[in-house]
Every structure is written in structure tokens, then in C-alpha cells.
Amino acid sequence: MTAVPTPIPSRTQFVLDAIRHRILTGRLTPGQALVETELAAQFGVSKTPVREALKTLAGTGLVVPSPFKGVTVRTVDADMAREVHDVRLLLEPEALRRTVRRGAHLDEAREALDRAGRATGPAERSLANREFHRALYLPCGNPLLGRMLDEVRDQAALVSAVAWAADPTWQREADEHREILRLALAGDADGAAGALHTHIETFLRRAFPRAEPERTPHGKGR
């Protein structure tokens, strides 16, 4: 029998969404402490939903619990960025290849790309880009593959927001997104997958030169 995931209570979901949004939009910065009593007072809830929300965010890698420092926002460095992008390089191009071969609709990807173009700041742009990538891999036909990529999408968005704050190369990434979508809409599964692989790898090299990607089955890497 397949286990059914336990629904997250509404108050916990509210706190979870709010903290995630604050992290990904820069209101809560990498390394910042997240104090349960302070967050509970801010959101008008007890400490229980805050505690449960922080546990969930720890599972997605956005926050880090420590017996000495408590819970803090995940710090982004070259090693963290490489770990996240290694997973993406291994899984995301193949997921897109399957999406294209299935002839899945990509309207949501087009809409996310438009939102990214209208974004007024790097954090908002990072959130839209996160949804763009998700719209490419989610229709791949393998729900487990989609969930595996969902596990790292928040961390990938955090990496992008931090990287753009230091060096706003988002226009280059936007051009690459348009080319990936063009190839996907043209039905070129291998071309779209290859362009996506290059996009992920070159972003990592630009943003974190010391974070050299591992070699993947695609033969990429230095």
C-alpha cells in the first residue's frame, strides 16, 4: 500500500510559505538566526507551527539547525552551489528531454519567463526563474523525478538570488532561458536538454568560479 503524505496544517503552511518567501526575496539573509518566539509573534501564531515550518524548511535545505546556533538561514558558498547544481546537471536535462518527447504543453514555462522579464528585482526574478525551470521538468512523466528536482529548487533559487546580488548577470540567463524554451517548443528534445545543461553549468562557473561541476554522463565539466 502506498503511504499518503500527511497534509500540513493550514497555520503551519502559512508560516512555511511566509518564511520561504522572506528567505528567497532577501528579507531573511543567509546566516541569519530564526528565533521561534520572534517569528511566532510576527505571524500571530504559537511556536508549534513555526517549529514545524522550520523542520520542513530544514528538509528542503533552506535553513540549517544547529545545537549551538539554533536555526539559521542557509549560507550560500561555492561548495553549496556546486552540490545543488550537480544534482540539477544530473537530473534536469533528462527531465526536460522527456517532457519534450512527450509533447507536453509548456504554457506555464512561457508565462514564468514573461514574469521574470517583468520582475522589478533579483529576488522576484529568481522566484519566477524557479517556476520556469519547474514548468520544464514537472511534465516529464516521472513524478518521482519531478519530486527529486523539487527538493533542490528552493536552494537553486537562493543561489541565484545571492549570485545576482553580487553580479547581476540575469539578462544573460534570460536569453539562455528563451533559447531553451524555443528548442523545446520546436520539439528538439536533445537540443533543449543540451542547452539546459550548458545553461546550468555556465551559470555556476560565472557565479562561483571555484565551484567546478563534477563530470556528468553528458560529458560536461572541465
mmCIF file with all atom_site columns, N, CA and C in Angstrom, residues 137-163:
data_model
loop_
_atom_site.group_PDB
_atom_site.id
_atom_site.type_symbol
_atom_site.label_atom_id
_atom_site.label_alt_id
_atom_site.label_comp_id
_atom_site.label_asym_id
_atom_site.label_entity_id
_atom_site.label_seq_id
_atom_site.pdbx_PDB_ins_code
_atom_site.Cartn_x
_atom_site.Cartn_y
_atom_site.Cartn_z
_atom_site.occupancy
_atom_site.B_iso_or_equiv
_atom_site.pdbx_formal_charge
_atom_site.auth_seq_id
_atom_site.auth_comp_id
_atom_site.auth_asym_id
_atom_site.auth_atom_id
_atom_site.pdbx_PDB_model_num
ATOM 1  N N  . TYR A 1 137 ? 10.528 20.731 -16.169 1.00 0.00 ? 137 TYR A N  1
ATOM 2  C CA . TYR A 1 137 ? 10.794 19.352 -15.752 1.00 0.00 ? 137 TYR A CA 1
ATOM 3  C C  . TYR A 1 137 ? 9.582  18.624 -15.184 1.00 0.00 ? 137 TYR A C  1
ATOM 4  N N  . LEU A 1 138 ? 8.601  19.356 -14.661 1.00 0.00 ? 138 LEU A N  1
ATOM 5  C CA . LEU A 1 138 ? 7.489  18.681 -13.982 1.00 0.00 ? 138 LEU A CA 1
ATOM 6  C C  . LEU A 1 138 ? 6.657  17.797 -14.911 1.00 0.00 ? 138 LEU A C  1
ATOM 7  N N  . PRO A 1 139 ? 6.433  18.184 -16.198 1.00 0.00 ? 139 PRO A N  1
ATOM 8  C CA . PRO A 1 139 ? 5.618  17.317 -17.077 1.00 0.00 ? 139 PRO A CA 1
ATOM 9  C C  . PRO A 1 139 ? 6.408  16.154 -17.690 1.00 0.00 ? 139 PRO A C  1
ATOM 10 N N  . CYS A 1 140 ? 7.530  15.760 -17.082 1.00 0.00 ? 140 CYS A N  1
ATOM 11 C CA . CYS A 1 140 ? 8.406  14.752 -17.689 1.00 0.00 ? 140 CYS A CA 1
ATOM 12 C C  . CYS A 1 140 ? 7.789  13.359 -17.723 1.00 0.00 ? 140 CYS A C  1
ATOM 13 N N  . GLY A 1 141 ? 6.707  13.148 -16.964 1.00 0.00 ? 141 GLY A N  1
ATOM 14 C CA . GLY A 1 141 ? 6.069  11.839 -16.967 1.00 0.00 ? 141 GLY A CA 1
ATOM 15 C C  . GLY A 1 141 ? 6.540  10.925 -15.850 1.00 0.00 ? 141 GLY A C  1
ATOM 16 N N  . ASN A 1 142 ? 7.500  11.378 -15.055 1.00 0.00 ? 142 ASN A N  1
ATOM 17 C CA . ASN A 1 142 ? 8.009  10.600 -13.930 1.00 0.00 ? 142 ASN A CA 1
ATOM 18 C C  . ASN A 1 142 ? 7.854  11.441 -12.662 1.00 0.00 ? 142 ASN A C  1
ATOM 19 N N  . PRO A 1 143 ? 6.791  11.211 -11.893 1.00 0.00 ? 143 PRO A N  1
ATOM 20 C CA . PRO A 1 143 ? 6.550  12.037 -10.707 1.00 0.00 ? 143 PRO A CA 1
ATOM 21 C C  . PRO A 1 143 ? 7.702  12.001 -9.708  1.00 0.00 ? 143 PRO A C  1
ATOM 22 N N  . LEU A 1 144 ? 8.372  10.861 -9.579  1.00 0.00 ? 144 LEU A N  1
ATOM 23 C CA . LEU A 1 144 ? 9.488  10.774 -8.644  1.00 0.00 ? 144 LEU A CA 1
ATOM 24 C C  . LEU A 1 144 ? 10.626 11.684 -9.068  1.00 0.00 ? 144 LEU A C  1
ATOM 25 N N  . LEU A 1 145 ? 10.920 11.730 -10.374 1.00 0.00 ? 145 LEU A N  1
ATOM 26 C CA . LEU A 1 145 ? 11.960 12.612 -10.884 1.00 0.00 ? 145 LEU A CA 1
ATOM 27 C C  . LEU A 1 145 ? 11.606 14.073 -10.609 1.00 0.00 ? 145 LEU A C  1
ATOM 28 N N  . GLY A 1 146 ? 10.335 14.412 -10.801 1.00 0.00 ? 146 GLY A N  1
ATOM 29 C CA . GLY A 1 146 ? 9.894  15.767 -10.514 1.00 0.00 ? 146 GLY A CA 1
ATOM 30 C C  . GLY A 1 146 ? 10.048 16.120 -9.049  1.00 0.00 ? 146 GLY A C  1
ATOM 31 N N  . ARG A 1 147 ? 9.708  15.181 -8.161  1.00 0.00 ? 147 ARG A N  1
ATOM 32 C CA . ARG A 1 147 ? 9.835  15.453 -6.723  1.00 0.00 ? 147 ARG A CA 1
ATOM 33 C C  . ARG A 1 147 ? 11.300 15.592 -6.321  1.00 0.00 ? 147 ARG A C  1
ATOM 34 N N  . MET A 1 148 ? 12.174 14.801 -6.930  1.00 0.00 ? 148 MET A N  1
ATOM 35 C CA . MET A 1 148 ? 13.602 14.911 -6.619  1.00 0.00 ? 148 MET A CA 1
ATOM 36 C C  . MET A 1 148 ? 14.137 16.286 -6.988  1.00 0.00 ? 148 MET A C  1
ATOM 37 N N  . LEU A 1 149 ? 13.706 16.809 -8.125  1.00 0.00 ? 149 LEU A N  1
ATOM 38 C CA . LEU A 1 149 ? 14.143 18.146 -8.531  1.00 0.00 ? 149 LEU A CA 1
ATOM 39 C C  . LEU A 1 149 ? 13.482 19.226 -7.672  1.00 0.00 ? 149 LEU A C  1
ATOM 40 N N  . ASP A 1 150 ? 12.252 18.976 -7.235  1.00 0.00 ? 150 ASP A N  1
ATOM 41 C CA . ASP A 1 150 ? 11.597 19.916 -6.324  1.00 0.00 ? 150 ASP A CA 1
ATOM 42 C C  . ASP A 1 150 ? 12.385 20.068 -5.023  1.00 0.00 ? 150 ASP A C  1
ATOM 43 N N  . GLU A 1 151 ? 13.071 18.994 -4.624  1.00 0.00 ? 151 GLU A N  1
ATOM 44 C CA . GLU A 1 151 ? 13.826 19.029 -3.377  1.00 0.00 ? 151 GLU A CA 1
ATOM 45 C C  . GLU A 1 151 ? 14.938 20.069 -3.393  1.00 0.00 ? 151 GLU A C  1
ATOM 46 N N  . VAL A 1 152 ? 15.446 20.394 -4.580  1.00 0.00 ? 152 VAL A N  1
ATOM 47 C CA . VAL A 1 152 ? 16.567 21.346 -4.649  1.00 0.00 ? 152 VAL A CA 1
ATOM 48 C C  . VAL A 1 152 ? 16.171 22.691 -5.255  1.00 0.00 ? 152 VAL A C  1
ATOM 49 N N  . ARG A 1 153 ? 14.924 22.859 -5.656  1.00 0.00 ? 153 ARG A N  1
ATOM 50 C CA . ARG A 1 153 ? 14.570 24.087 -6.379  1.00 0.00 ? 153 ARG A CA 1
ATOM 51 C C  . ARG A 1 153 ? 14.635 25.320 -5.486  1.00 0.00 ? 153 ARG A C  1
ATOM 52 N N  . ASP A 1 154 ? 14.281 25.203 -4.196  1.00 0.00 ? 154 ASP A N  1
ATOM 53 C CA . ASP A 1 154 ? 14.397 26.356 -3.310  1.00 0.00 ? 154 ASP A CA 1
ATOM 54 C C  . ASP A 1 154 ? 15.855 26.749 -3.124  1.00 0.00 ? 154 ASP A C  1
ATOM 55 N N  . GLN A 1 155 ? 16.725 25.755 -2.977  1.00 0.00 ? 155 GLN A N  1
ATOM 56 C CA . GLN A 1 155 ? 18.146 26.059 -2.818  1.00 0.00 ? 155 GLN A CA 1
ATOM 57 C C  . GLN A 1 155 ? 18.711 26.683 -4.099  1.00 0.00 ? 155 GLN A C  1
ATOM 58 N N  . ALA A 1 156 ? 18.258 26.208 -5.253  1.00 0.00 ? 156 ALA A N  1
ATOM 59 C CA . ALA A 1 156 ? 18.709 26.790 -6.517  1.00 0.00 ? 156 ALA A CA 1
ATOM 60 C C  . ALA A 1 156 ? 18.266 28.250 -6.625  1.00 0.00 ? 156 ALA A C  1
ATOM 61 N N  . ALA A 1 157 ? 17.051 28.545 -6.189  1.00 0.00 ? 157 ALA A N  1
ATOM 62 C CA . ALA A 1 157 ? 16.564 29.928 -6.214  1.00 0.00 ? 157 ALA A CA 1
ATOM 63 C C  . ALA A 1 157 ? 17.371 30.800 -5.261  1.00 0.00 ? 157 ALA A C  1
ATOM 64 N N  . LEU A 1 158 ? 17.746 30.254 -4.111  1.00 0.00 ? 158 LEU A N  1
ATOM 65 C CA . LEU A 1 158 ? 18.550 31.005 -3.158  1.00 0.00 ? 158 LEU A CA 1
ATOM 66 C C  . LEU A 1 158 ? 19.936 31.299 -3.740  1.00 0.00 ? 158 LEU A C  1
ATOM 67 N N  . VAL A 1 159 ? 20.521 30.307 -4.403  1.00 0.00 ? 159 VAL A N  1
ATOM 68 C CA . VAL A 1 159 ? 21.824 30.509 -5.051  1.00 0.00 ? 159 VAL A CA 1
ATOM 69 C C  . VAL A 1 159 ? 21.731 31.633 -6.082  1.00 0.00 ? 159 VAL A C  1
ATOM 70 N N  . SER A 1 160 ? 20.679 31.619 -6.899  1.00 0.00 ? 160 SER A N  1
ATOM 71 C CA . SER A 1 160 ? 20.522 32.641 -7.929  1.00 0.00 ? 160 SER A CA 1
ATOM 72 C C  . SER A 1 160 ? 20.377 34.036 -7.324  1.00 0.00 ? 160 SER A C  1
ATOM 73 N N  . ALA A 1 161 ? 19.556 34.150 -6.281  1.00 0.00 ? 161 ALA A N  1
ATOM 74 C CA . ALA A 1 161 ? 19.328 35.457 -5.664  1.00 0.00 ? 161 ALA A CA 1
ATOM 75 C C  . ALA A 1 161 ? 20.624 36.022 -5.088  1.00 0.00 ? 161 ALA A C  1
ATOM 76 N N  . VAL A 1 162 ? 21.396 35.169 -4.416  1.00 0.00 ? 162 VAL A N  1
ATOM 77 C CA . VAL A 1 162 ? 22.659 35.614 -3.825  1.00 0.00 ? 162 VAL A CA 1
ATOM 78 C C  . VAL A 1 162 ? 23.656 35.978 -4.918  1.00 0.00 ? 162 VAL A C  1
ATOM 79 N N  . ALA A 1 163 ? 23.733 35.147 -5.967  1.00 0.00 ? 163 ALA A N  1
ATOM 80 C CA . ALA A 1 163 ? 24.681 35.397 -7.052  1.00 0.00 ? 163 ALA A CA 1
ATOM 81 C C  . ALA A 1 163 ? 24.361 36.701 -7.775  1.00 0.00 ? 163 ALA A C  1
#
